[in-house]
CSV table of C-alpha atoms in Angstrom, one decimal:
chain,number,residue,atom,x,y,z
A,86,MET,CA,64.6,-94.5,-90.4
A,87,LEU,CA,65.7,-93.0,-87.1
A,88,PHE,CA,64.8,-89.5,-88.4
A,89,LEU,CA,61.4,-90.8,-89.5
A,90,TRP,CA,60.8,-92.4,-86.1
A,91,TYR,CA,61.5,-89.1,-84.3
A,92,PHE,CA,59.3,-87.2,-86.7
A,93,LEU,CA,56.4,-89.5,-86.2
A,94,ALA,CA,56.9,-89.5,-82.4
A,95,SER,CA,56.9,-85.7,-82.4
A,96,LEU,CA,53.6,-85.7,-84.4
A,97,LEU,CA,52.0,-88.0,-81.9
A,98,CYS,CA,53.2,-85.9,-78.9
A,99,ALA,CA,52.1,-82.7,-80.5
A,100,GLY,CA,48.4,-83.6,-80.4
A,101,ALA,CA,48.1,-85.4,-77.1
A,102,ALA,CA,48.4,-84.7,-73.4
A,103,PRO,CA,51.7,-85.6,-71.7
A,104,ALA,CA,51.7,-89.3,-70.9
A,105,ALA,CA,54.2,-88.9,-68.1
A,106,ASP,CA,51.8,-86.6,-66.2
A,107,LYS,CA,48.7,-88.9,-66.4
A,108,ILE,CA,47.4,-90.1,-63.1
A,109,THR,CA,46.9,-93.8,-63.6
A,110,TYR,CA,45.9,-94.7,-60.0
A,111,MET,CA,44.4,-92.5,-57.3
A,112,PRO,CA,45.1,-93.9,-53.8
A,113,GLY,CA,42.2,-94.2,-51.5
A,114,LEU,CA,39.5,-94.4,-54.1
A,115,TYR,CA,37.2,-97.5,-54.2
A,116,LYS,CA,36.8,-97.1,-57.9
A,117,GLN,CA,39.1,-95.3,-60.3
A,118,PRO,CA,37.6,-92.4,-62.3
A,119,SER,CA,36.3,-92.8,-65.8
A,120,PHE,CA,37.7,-89.3,-66.7
A,121,LYS,CA,41.4,-88.6,-67.4
A,122,GLN,CA,43.4,-86.5,-64.9
A,123,PHE,CA,47.0,-85.2,-65.0
A,124,SER,CA,49.4,-83.9,-62.4
A,125,GLY,CA,52.8,-82.4,-63.0
A,126,TYR,CA,54.7,-79.1,-63.4
A,127,LEU,CA,54.2,-76.0,-65.6
A,128,LYS,CA,57.0,-73.6,-66.3
A,129,GLY,CA,57.1,-70.0,-65.0
A,130,THR,CA,60.0,-67.6,-65.2
A,131,GLN,CA,63.4,-69.2,-65.1
A,132,GLY,CA,63.7,-71.9,-62.5
A,133,LYS,CA,60.1,-71.7,-61.3
A,134,HIS,CA,58.0,-74.9,-61.4
A,135,LEU,CA,54.2,-74.5,-60.7
A,136,HIS,CA,52.4,-77.7,-59.8
A,137,TYR,CA,49.1,-78.4,-61.6
A,138,TRP,CA,46.4,-80.9,-61.3
A,139,PHE,CA,44.1,-81.1,-64.3
A,140,VAL,CA,40.8,-83.0,-64.4
A,141,GLU,CA,39.1,-83.5,-67.7
A,142,SER,CA,35.4,-83.0,-68.1
A,143,GLN,CA,33.1,-86.0,-67.4
A,144,SER,CA,30.9,-84.8,-70.2
A,145,ASN,CA,32.6,-83.9,-73.5
A,146,PRO,CA,36.3,-82.9,-72.8
A,147,SER,CA,37.1,-82.0,-76.4
A,148,GLN,CA,34.3,-79.4,-76.6
A,149,ASP,CA,33.7,-78.3,-72.9
A,150,PRO,CA,35.4,-75.2,-71.6
A,151,VAL,CA,38.7,-75.1,-69.7
A,152,VAL,CA,38.5,-73.4,-66.3
A,153,LEU,CA,41.6,-72.3,-64.5
A,154,TRP,CA,41.1,-72.2,-60.7
A,155,LEU,CA,43.2,-70.2,-58.2
A,156,ASN,CA,42.8,-70.2,-54.4
A,157,GLY,CA,44.1,-67.1,-52.7
A,158,GLY,CA,45.8,-66.3,-49.4
A,159,PRO,CA,48.1,-65.0,-50.7
A,160,GLY,CA,50.1,-68.2,-50.3
A,161,CYS,CA,47.3,-70.8,-50.1
A,162,SER,CA,47.0,-73.9,-52.3
A,163,SER,CA,44.4,-74.4,-55.0
A,164,LEU,CA,44.3,-78.1,-54.1
A,165,TYR,CA,42.1,-77.0,-51.2
A,166,GLY,CA,39.6,-75.9,-53.9
A,167,LEU,CA,40.0,-79.3,-55.7
A,168,LEU,CA,39.7,-81.5,-52.6
A,169,THR,CA,37.2,-79.7,-50.4
A,170,GLU,CA,35.2,-77.3,-52.7
A,171,HIS,CA,34.4,-78.1,-56.3
A,172,GLY,CA,36.8,-80.8,-57.5
A,173,PRO,CA,35.8,-84.4,-58.2
A,174,PHE,CA,37.2,-85.8,-55.0
A,175,ARG,CA,36.7,-85.4,-51.2
A,176,ILE,CA,39.3,-86.4,-48.7
A,177,MET,CA,37.7,-88.0,-45.7
A,178,ASP,CA,38.7,-87.2,-42.1
A,179,ASN,CA,41.0,-90.2,-41.8
A,180,GLY,CA,43.3,-88.6,-44.5
A,181,ALA,CA,43.3,-91.9,-46.4
A,182,THR,CA,39.9,-92.5,-47.9
A,183,VAL,CA,38.7,-90.6,-51.0
A,184,GLN,CA,35.1,-90.2,-52.1
A,185,TYR,CA,33.5,-88.7,-55.2
A,186,ASN,CA,31.8,-85.2,-55.2
A,187,PRO,CA,28.5,-85.4,-57.0
A,188,TYR,CA,28.5,-81.7,-57.6
A,189,SER,CA,32.1,-81.5,-59.1
A,190,TRP,CA,32.6,-78.7,-61.6
A,191,ASN,CA,34.3,-81.1,-63.9
A,192,LYS,CA,30.9,-82.7,-64.6
A,193,ILE,CA,30.6,-80.1,-67.3
A,194,ALA,CA,34.1,-78.5,-67.7
A,195,ASN,CA,37.8,-79.3,-67.8
A,196,VAL,CA,39.3,-77.8,-64.7
A,197,LEU,CA,43.0,-76.8,-64.2
A,198,TYR,CA,44.0,-76.3,-60.5
A,199,LEU,CA,47.3,-74.4,-60.3
A,200,GLU,CA,49.3,-74.1,-57.1
A,201,SER,CA,50.5,-70.5,-57.2
A,202,PRO,CA,52.8,-68.8,-56.5
A,203,VAL,CA,55.9,-71.0,-56.2
A,204,GLY,CA,56.5,-72.0,-52.6
A,205,VAL,CA,52.8,-72.9,-52.3
A,206,GLY,CA,51.9,-76.5,-52.0
A,207,PHE,CA,54.1,-78.6,-54.3
A,208,SER,CA,55.2,-75.7,-56.4
A,209,TYR,CA,58.9,-74.8,-56.0
A,210,SER,CA,61.8,-72.7,-57.3
A,211,ASP,CA,65.2,-73.9,-58.1
A,212,ASP,CA,66.8,-71.1,-56.1
A,213,GLU,CA,64.4,-71.8,-53.1
A,214,LYS,CA,63.6,-68.1,-52.9
A,215,TYR,CA,59.9,-67.4,-52.4
A,216,THR,CA,59.6,-63.6,-52.0
A,217,THR,CA,57.2,-62.4,-54.7
A,218,ASN,CA,54.5,-59.8,-55.5
A,219,ASP,CA,51.3,-59.3,-57.5
A,220,THR,CA,53.0,-58.5,-60.8
A,221,GLU,CA,55.4,-61.4,-60.6
A,222,VAL,CA,52.6,-63.8,-59.8
A,223,SER,CA,50.4,-62.6,-62.7
A,224,LEU,CA,53.4,-63.1,-65.0
A,225,ASN,CA,54.1,-66.6,-63.7
A,226,ASN,CA,50.5,-67.6,-63.9
A,227,TYR,CA,50.3,-66.5,-67.5
A,228,LEU,CA,53.5,-68.4,-68.4
A,229,ALA,CA,52.2,-71.5,-66.7
A,230,LEU,CA,48.9,-71.2,-68.6
A,231,LYS,CA,50.8,-70.9,-71.9
A,232,ASP,CA,52.9,-73.9,-70.9
A,233,PHE,CA,49.6,-75.8,-70.2
A,234,PHE,CA,48.4,-75.2,-73.7
A,235,ARG,CA,51.8,-76.3,-75.1
A,236,LEU,CA,51.5,-79.6,-73.2
A,237,PHE,CA,47.8,-79.9,-74.0
A,238,PRO,CA,47.4,-78.5,-77.5
A,239,GLU,CA,44.1,-80.3,-78.0
A,240,PHE,CA,42.5,-77.8,-75.5
A,241,SER,CA,44.1,-74.7,-77.0
A,242,LYS,CA,41.0,-73.7,-78.9
A,243,ASN,CA,38.5,-74.5,-76.2
A,244,GLN,CA,36.7,-71.6,-74.4
A,245,LEU,CA,38.7,-70.5,-71.4
A,246,PHE,CA,37.3,-69.1,-68.1
A,247,LEU,CA,39.5,-67.7,-65.3
A,248,MET,CA,38.2,-68.2,-61.8
A,249,GLY,CA,39.4,-67.9,-58.2
A,250,GLU,CA,38.4,-66.9,-54.7
A,251,GLY,CA,39.7,-64.7,-51.8
A,252,TYR,CA,43.1,-63.2,-52.8
A,253,GLY,CA,42.2,-64.7,-56.2
A,254,GLY,CA,40.3,-61.4,-56.4
A,255,ILE,CA,43.8,-59.9,-57.2
A,256,TYR,CA,45.3,-62.9,-59.0
A,257,ILE,CA,42.5,-63.4,-61.5
A,258,PRO,CA,42.0,-59.9,-63.0
A,259,THR,CA,45.7,-59.2,-63.1
A,260,LEU,CA,46.1,-62.5,-65.0
A,261,ALA,CA,43.2,-61.7,-67.2
A,262,GLU,CA,44.8,-58.4,-68.1
A,263,ARG,CA,47.7,-60.4,-69.7
A,264,VAL,CA,45.6,-63.1,-71.2
A,265,MET,CA,43.2,-60.8,-73.0
A,266,GLU,CA,46.1,-59.5,-75.0
A,267,ASP,CA,47.0,-63.0,-76.2
A,268,THR,CA,45.0,-63.8,-79.4
A,269,ASP,CA,46.1,-67.5,-79.2
A,270,ILE,CA,44.0,-68.0,-76.0
A,271,ASN,CA,40.2,-68.2,-76.3
A,272,LEU,CA,39.3,-66.2,-73.2
A,273,GLN,CA,35.6,-66.0,-72.7
A,274,GLY,CA,35.0,-64.9,-69.1
A,275,VAL,CA,36.3,-64.2,-65.6
A,276,ALA,CA,34.7,-65.0,-62.2
A,277,VAL,CA,35.8,-64.2,-58.7
A,278,GLY,CA,34.2,-65.6,-55.5
A,279,ASN,CA,34.4,-63.7,-52.2
A,280,GLY,CA,37.3,-61.8,-53.7
A,281,MET,CA,39.6,-59.2,-52.3
A,282,LEU,CA,38.8,-56.5,-54.8
A,283,SER,CA,39.4,-53.4,-52.7
A,284,TYR,CA,41.0,-53.2,-49.3
A,285,GLU,CA,39.2,-49.9,-48.6
A,286,LEU,CA,35.7,-51.2,-49.5
A,287,ASN,CA,36.3,-54.5,-47.7
A,288,ASP,CA,37.3,-52.8,-44.4
A,289,ASN,CA,34.6,-50.2,-44.6
A,290,SER,CA,31.8,-52.7,-45.4
A,291,LEU,CA,32.9,-55.2,-42.8
A,292,VAL,CA,32.0,-52.9,-39.9
A,293,PHE,CA,28.5,-52.5,-41.3
A,294,PHE,CA,28.3,-56.3,-41.9
A,295,ALA,CA,29.2,-57.0,-38.3
A,296,TYR,CA,26.7,-54.5,-36.9
A,297,TYR,CA,23.8,-55.7,-39.2
A,298,HIS,CA,24.5,-59.3,-38.1
A,299,GLY,CA,24.2,-58.5,-34.4
A,300,LEU,CA,27.9,-58.8,-33.5
A,301,LEU,CA,28.3,-55.2,-32.1
A,302,GLY,CA,26.5,-53.8,-29.2
A,303,ARG,CA,24.8,-50.4,-29.3
A,304,GLN,CA,27.6,-48.7,-27.3
A,305,LEU,CA,30.4,-49.8,-29.6
A,306,TRP,CA,28.4,-49.0,-32.7
A,307,SER,CA,27.7,-45.5,-31.3
A,308,LYS,CA,31.5,-45.0,-30.7
A,309,LEU,CA,32.3,-46.1,-34.2
A,310,GLN,CA,29.7,-43.8,-35.7
A,311,THR,CA,30.9,-40.9,-33.5
A,312,TYR,CA,34.7,-41.2,-34.0
A,313,CYS,CA,35.0,-42.8,-37.5
A,314,CYS,CA,32.1,-41.0,-39.4
A,315,LYS,CA,31.6,-37.5,-40.6
A,316,ASP,CA,28.9,-35.9,-42.6
A,317,GLY,CA,27.2,-39.2,-43.2
A,318,LYS,CA,30.4,-40.9,-44.5
A,319,CYS,CA,32.4,-43.5,-42.5
A,320,ASP,CA,36.1,-44.2,-42.9
A,321,PHE,CA,37.1,-47.3,-41.1
A,322,TYR,CA,40.0,-47.9,-43.6
A,323,ASN,CA,42.4,-45.1,-43.1
A,324,ASN,CA,41.1,-42.9,-40.2
A,325,GLN,CA,43.7,-41.0,-38.2
A,326,ASN,CA,41.4,-40.3,-35.3
A,327,PRO,CA,42.9,-42.2,-32.2
A,328,ASN,CA,39.4,-42.7,-30.7
A,329,CYS,CA,38.4,-44.3,-34.0
A,330,SER,CA,41.4,-46.6,-33.9
A,331,THR,CA,40.6,-47.6,-30.3
A,332,SER,CA,37.0,-48.4,-31.3
A,333,LEU,CA,38.2,-50.4,-34.3
A,334,ARG,CA,40.5,-52.4,-32.0
A,335,ASP,CA,37.5,-53.4,-29.9
A,336,PHE,CA,35.6,-54.2,-33.1
A,337,LYS,CA,38.4,-56.4,-34.4
A,338,LYS,CA,38.6,-58.4,-31.1
A,339,ILE,CA,35.0,-59.4,-31.6
A,340,VAL,CA,35.3,-60.4,-35.2
A,341,TYR,CA,38.7,-62.1,-35.1
A,342,SER,CA,39.5,-63.1,-31.6
A,343,SER,CA,36.2,-64.1,-30.0
A,344,GLY,CA,36.0,-67.5,-31.7
A,345,LEU,CA,33.7,-66.7,-34.6
A,346,ASN,CA,34.4,-68.4,-37.9
A,347,ILE,CA,35.4,-65.5,-40.2
A,348,TYR,CA,34.8,-67.6,-43.3
A,349,ASN,CA,31.3,-68.4,-42.4
A,350,LEU,CA,29.6,-66.5,-39.6
A,351,TYR,CA,27.0,-69.3,-39.1
A,352,ALA,CA,29.4,-72.3,-39.1
A,353,SER,CA,31.3,-73.6,-36.1
A,354,CYS,CA,35.0,-73.0,-35.8
A,355,SER,CA,36.7,-76.2,-36.9
A,356,GLY,CA,38.4,-78.0,-34.1
A,357,GLU,CA,38.2,-75.4,-31.4
A,358,VAL,CA,38.5,-71.7,-30.7
A,359,ARG,CA,42.2,-70.9,-31.0
A,360,HIS,CA,44.4,-67.8,-30.8
A,361,ARG,CA,45.7,-66.1,-33.9
A,362,VAL,CA,49.2,-67.2,-33.0
A,363,SER,CA,50.3,-70.2,-30.9
A,364,ALA,CA,53.3,-72.5,-30.4
A,365,GLU,CA,52.7,-76.2,-31.1
A,366,ARG,CA,55.6,-78.6,-30.6
A,367,GLY,CA,58.2,-75.9,-31.1
A,368,GLN,CA,56.5,-74.7,-34.3
A,369,LEU,CA,54.9,-71.2,-34.6
A,370,VAL,CA,51.4,-71.5,-36.0
A,371,ILE,CA,49.8,-68.3,-37.5
A,372,ARG,CA,46.1,-68.2,-38.1
A,373,ASP,CA,45.8,-64.8,-39.7
A,374,LEU,CA,46.2,-64.1,-43.5
A,375,GLY,CA,46.6,-60.4,-42.8
A,376,ASN,CA,44.2,-59.0,-45.4
A,377,THR,CA,42.2,-56.5,-43.2
A,378,PHE,CA,42.9,-53.1,-41.7
A,379,ILE,CA,46.5,-53.1,-43.1
A,380,ASN,CA,46.7,-49.3,-42.9
A,381,HIS,CA,46.2,-49.1,-39.1
A,382,GLN,CA,49.0,-48.4,-36.7
A,383,TRP,CA,48.1,-51.4,-34.5
A,384,THR,CA,48.3,-53.6,-37.5
A,385,HIS,CA,51.9,-52.5,-38.1
A,386,LEU,CA,52.7,-53.1,-34.4
A,387,TRP,CA,51.2,-56.5,-34.7
A,388,ASN,CA,53.3,-57.3,-37.7
A,389,GLN,CA,56.4,-56.2,-35.9
A,390,LYS,CA,55.5,-58.5,-32.9
A,391,LEU,CA,54.9,-61.3,-35.3
A,392,GLN,CA,58.3,-60.9,-36.9
A,393,SER,CA,59.9,-61.2,-33.5
A,394,LEU,CA,58.0,-64.3,-32.7
A,395,VAL,CA,59.0,-65.9,-36.1
A,396,ALA,CA,62.6,-65.3,-35.2
A,397,LEU,CA,62.3,-67.4,-32.1
A,398,HIS,CA,61.0,-70.5,-33.8
A,399,GLU,CA,62.7,-73.0,-36.2
A,400,SER,CA,59.6,-73.5,-38.3
A,401,VAL,CA,56.5,-71.4,-39.0
A,402,ARG,CA,53.2,-72.7,-40.3
A,403,LEU,CA,50.3,-70.7,-41.7
A,404,GLU,CA,46.8,-72.2,-41.2
A,405,PRO,CA,43.7,-70.2,-41.9
A,406,PRO,CA,41.5,-69.7,-38.8
A,407,CYS,CA,38.8,-72.2,-38.2
A,408,THR,CA,40.2,-74.5,-40.8
A,409,ASN,CA,41.2,-78.2,-40.3
A,410,SER,CA,43.6,-79.0,-43.1
A,411,THR,CA,45.1,-82.1,-41.4
A,412,PRO,CA,43.3,-84.7,-43.5
A,413,LEU,CA,44.5,-83.0,-46.7
A,414,ALA,CA,48.1,-82.8,-45.5
A,415,VAL,CA,48.1,-86.4,-44.3
A,416,TYR,CA,46.8,-87.6,-47.7
A,417,LEU,CA,48.9,-85.4,-50.0
A,418,ASN,CA,52.1,-86.0,-48.1
A,419,ASP,CA,51.7,-89.8,-48.3
A,420,GLN,CA,54.5,-91.2,-50.4
A,421,ASP,CA,52.1,-93.3,-52.6
A,422,VAL,CA,50.0,-90.2,-53.3
A,423,LYS,CA,53.0,-88.1,-54.1
A,424,LYS,CA,54.2,-90.8,-56.5
A,425,ALA,CA,50.8,-91.0,-58.1
A,426,LEU,CA,50.8,-87.2,-58.6
A,427,HIS,CA,54.4,-87.2,-59.9
A,428,ILE,CA,55.6,-84.8,-57.2
A,429,SER,CA,59.2,-83.6,-57.6
A,430,PRO,CA,61.6,-84.5,-54.8
A,431,ASN,CA,62.6,-80.8,-54.8
A,432,ALA,CA,59.1,-79.9,-53.6
A,433,LEU,CA,58.4,-79.0,-49.9
A,434,ASP,CA,55.9,-81.0,-47.9
A,435,TRP,CA,52.4,-80.0,-48.8
A,436,ASP,CA,50.7,-77.5,-46.5
A,437,ILE,CA,47.4,-75.6,-47.0
A,438,CYS,CA,49.3,-72.2,-47.0
A,439,SER,CA,52.9,-71.1,-47.1
A,440,ALA,CA,53.9,-68.8,-44.2
A,441,GLU,CA,57.0,-67.8,-46.1
A,442,VAL,CA,55.1,-66.7,-49.2
A,443,ASN,CA,52.4,-64.9,-47.2
A,444,ARG,CA,54.8,-63.0,-44.9
A,445,ASN,CA,57.1,-61.9,-47.7
A,446,TYR,CA,54.4,-61.1,-50.3
A,447,GLY,CA,54.3,-57.7,-52.0
A,448,ARG,CA,50.7,-56.4,-52.2
A,449,LEU,CA,51.0,-53.9,-55.1
A,450,TYR,CA,47.3,-53.4,-55.8
A,451,MET,CA,45.0,-51.9,-53.3
A,452,ASP,CA,42.1,-52.4,-55.7
A,453,VAL,CA,41.6,-53.9,-59.1
A,454,ARG,CA,39.2,-51.4,-60.6
A,455,LYS,CA,41.5,-50.6,-63.5
A,456,GLN,CA,41.7,-54.3,-64.5
A,457,TYR,CA,37.9,-54.7,-64.4
A,458,LEU,CA,37.3,-51.6,-66.4
A,459,LYS,CA,39.8,-52.7,-69.0
A,460,LEU,CA,38.0,-56.1,-69.3
A,461,LEU,CA,34.6,-54.5,-69.5
A,462,SER,CA,35.6,-51.9,-72.1
A,463,THR,CA,36.1,-54.7,-74.7
A,464,LYS,CA,32.5,-55.9,-74.3
A,465,LYS,CA,33.8,-59.4,-75.1
A,466,TYR,CA,33.9,-61.2,-71.8
A,467,ARG,CA,31.4,-62.5,-69.3
A,468,VAL,CA,32.3,-61.3,-65.8
A,469,LEU,CA,30.9,-62.6,-62.5
A,470,VAL,CA,31.5,-61.4,-59.0
A,471,TYR,CA,29.9,-63.8,-56.5
A,472,ASN,CA,29.8,-64.0,-52.7
A,473,GLY,CA,28.6,-66.4,-50.1
A,474,ASP,CA,26.6,-64.0,-47.9
A,475,ALA,CA,27.8,-65.3,-44.6
A,476,ASP,CA,31.6,-64.7,-45.2
A,477,MET,CA,33.4,-62.0,-43.1
A,478,ALA,CA,36.8,-62.4,-44.7
A,479,CYS,CA,35.7,-60.8,-48.0
A,480,ASN,CA,32.1,-59.9,-47.3
A,481,PHE,CA,29.4,-59.5,-50.0
A,482,MET,CA,28.7,-55.9,-49.2
A,483,GLY,CA,32.2,-54.7,-50.0
A,484,ASP,CA,32.2,-56.6,-53.3
A,485,GLU,CA,28.8,-55.3,-54.2
A,486,TRP,CA,30.0,-51.8,-53.5
A,487,PHE,CA,33.0,-52.5,-55.8
A,488,VAL,CA,30.8,-53.7,-58.7
A,489,GLU,CA,28.5,-50.7,-58.3
A,490,SER,CA,31.6,-48.4,-58.4
A,491,LEU,CA,32.4,-49.6,-61.9
A,492,GLN,CA,29.3,-47.6,-63.0
A,493,GLN,CA,28.2,-50.0,-65.7
A,494,GLN,CA,24.7,-49.8,-67.3
A,495,VAL,CA,22.2,-51.8,-65.3
A,496,GLN,CA,20.4,-54.5,-67.3
A,497,VAL,CA,18.5,-56.4,-64.5
A,498,GLN,CA,17.8,-54.8,-61.2
A,499,ARG,CA,18.6,-56.7,-58.0
A,500,ARG,CA,16.3,-59.8,-57.7
A,501,PRO,CA,16.3,-63.3,-56.3
A,502,TRP,CA,17.8,-66.1,-58.4
A,503,TYR,CA,16.6,-69.7,-58.2
A,504,TYR,CA,17.8,-73.3,-58.6
A,505,GLN,CA,16.1,-76.7,-58.6
A,506,ALA,CA,16.7,-78.7,-55.4
A,507,VAL,CA,15.3,-82.1,-54.3
A,508,ASP,CA,12.6,-80.4,-52.4
A,509,GLY,CA,11.6,-78.0,-55.2
A,510,ARG,CA,12.6,-74.6,-56.5
A,511,GLN,CA,14.7,-72.6,-54.0
A,512,VAL,CA,16.2,-69.2,-53.7
A,513,GLY,CA,19.9,-69.4,-54.5
A,514,GLY,CA,20.6,-65.8,-53.4
A,515,PHE,CA,20.3,-62.4,-55.2
A,516,VAL,CA,21.7,-61.1,-58.4
A,517,LYS,CA,22.1,-57.7,-60.1
A,518,GLU,CA,23.2,-57.7,-63.8
A,519,PHE,CA,25.0,-54.9,-65.6
A,520,ASP,CA,26.5,-54.7,-69.1
A,521,ASN,CA,28.9,-57.8,-69.2
A,522,ILE,CA,29.1,-58.1,-65.4
A,523,ALA,CA,26.9,-59.5,-62.7
A,524,PHE,CA,27.0,-59.4,-59.0
A,525,LEU,CA,25.5,-62.5,-57.3
A,526,THR,CA,25.1,-63.7,-53.7
A,527,VAL,CA,24.8,-67.4,-52.6
A,528,LYS,CA,22.5,-67.6,-49.7
A,529,GLY,CA,23.8,-69.2,-46.5
A,530,SER,CA,27.3,-69.9,-47.9
A,531,GLY,CA,30.6,-68.5,-46.6
A,532,HIS,CA,34.0,-67.8,-48.1
A,533,MET,CA,34.2,-71.3,-49.7
A,534,VAL,CA,30.9,-71.2,-51.6
A,535,SER,CA,31.1,-74.7,-53.1
A,536,LYS,CA,32.0,-76.3,-49.8
A,537,ASP,CA,29.1,-74.7,-48.0
A,538,GLY,CA,26.5,-74.9,-50.8
A,539,PRO,CA,27.6,-77.4,-53.4
A,540,ILE,CA,24.2,-77.7,-55.2
A,541,THR,CA,23.7,-73.9,-55.3
A,542,ALA,CA,27.3,-73.3,-56.4
A,543,PHE,CA,27.0,-75.9,-59.2
A,544,ALA,CA,23.8,-74.2,-60.5
A,545,MET,CA,25.6,-70.8,-60.5
A,546,PHE,CA,28.7,-72.3,-62.2
A,547,THR,CA,26.6,-74.0,-64.9
A,548,ARG,CA,24.8,-70.8,-65.9
A,549,PHE,CA,28.1,-68.8,-65.8
A,550,ILE,CA,30.1,-71.0,-68.2
A,551,ASN,CA,27.1,-71.8,-70.4
A,552,LYS,CA,26.3,-68.0,-70.7
A,553,ARG,CA,22.8,-68.5,-69.5
A,554,PRO,CA,20.7,-66.0,-67.5
A,555,TYR,CA,21.2,-66.4,-63.7
């Protein structure tokens, strides 16, 4: 009888989500959601525990696609995507009240938000060592995804889409490279928003972006053209001319130190204009993710200076520039919330980004062209590169250049795409379609596309996962 009981129990558990991870009460909500949601830990390599938050579709969970979402950094939490971009909830400024997002992507899809790599958010490692690199992260993301389907076997045959933004431009294609080899996973497509796809193209295009948007005066532009360009080709990425380096230093001061919001040129800088590094109550606060002009000598000098500043402080916090993450941190570090989310006592306090992960991260890929070509060569997957056109962190021009460099057959020339708004049909941005890949802009949005343009982003997302024309 005891054997029979265990056998029946194992059958029941084999076809259902883990009951222990189910979120039964969401603090701060005036009305609890009608859809199911789960929070807990997925297994990576030995001793690594990656925190996940899974929201089932509000439409038809058993049939709707599963979408894995990764924010970037490197070292920033995907809960930022859930709670400020396209998840079902919005945390209010008081850090206690929660409201619903009418344009949540889980209206039509099951969405898995994964805090990766370990050391980010509530994810942790038993050995408390958080030095990692691109290859290790892709492996742990893959293992976590496999563990998700082990815990949720009822979703194992659903269509899967991998999506991310920012440094997710590295995370997603390197993960896809592993997933596409696994015949047990029903991978259907990949999408990256405002992604870091090529350091060289991102640096080179940013200077043009800044000039075209009126940030550089004629004198500085002339110097950049004189010292950094030759025979009609400009190299702002790895130029050894000292006069070019000096001009680029002046350029970088305007873009990164003048108070402009690098994530959305046309948005205000949240809170106030603050320096890239400051000391607050004995804590060193860094507001630079370090993704641009990494080849330049003054970047290396800056990193050396930063390391010396880190040594002088007991704690270091990484907060993206012009971002106010305080309401999220207040909410997620509340004991009732952590209990509701089944957060391990071994996890660190939640913060939007991990300074330790970011500073010790090994950037192994300077571009992901090889991964995209491998995906496209199968002619099986739908691939989308999309950009808010006001972002300066990973600007649309560089990502468009990247897609063009893949030299795929053009199917639809660049044209406007439209969506239906309250006040009628509107231009969502521009799109150019190739064989199995499209490049799309979202008009007026910055780095966090769904936060800046939720209606437009939802229209784009709907067409992407439903494999409809843009």
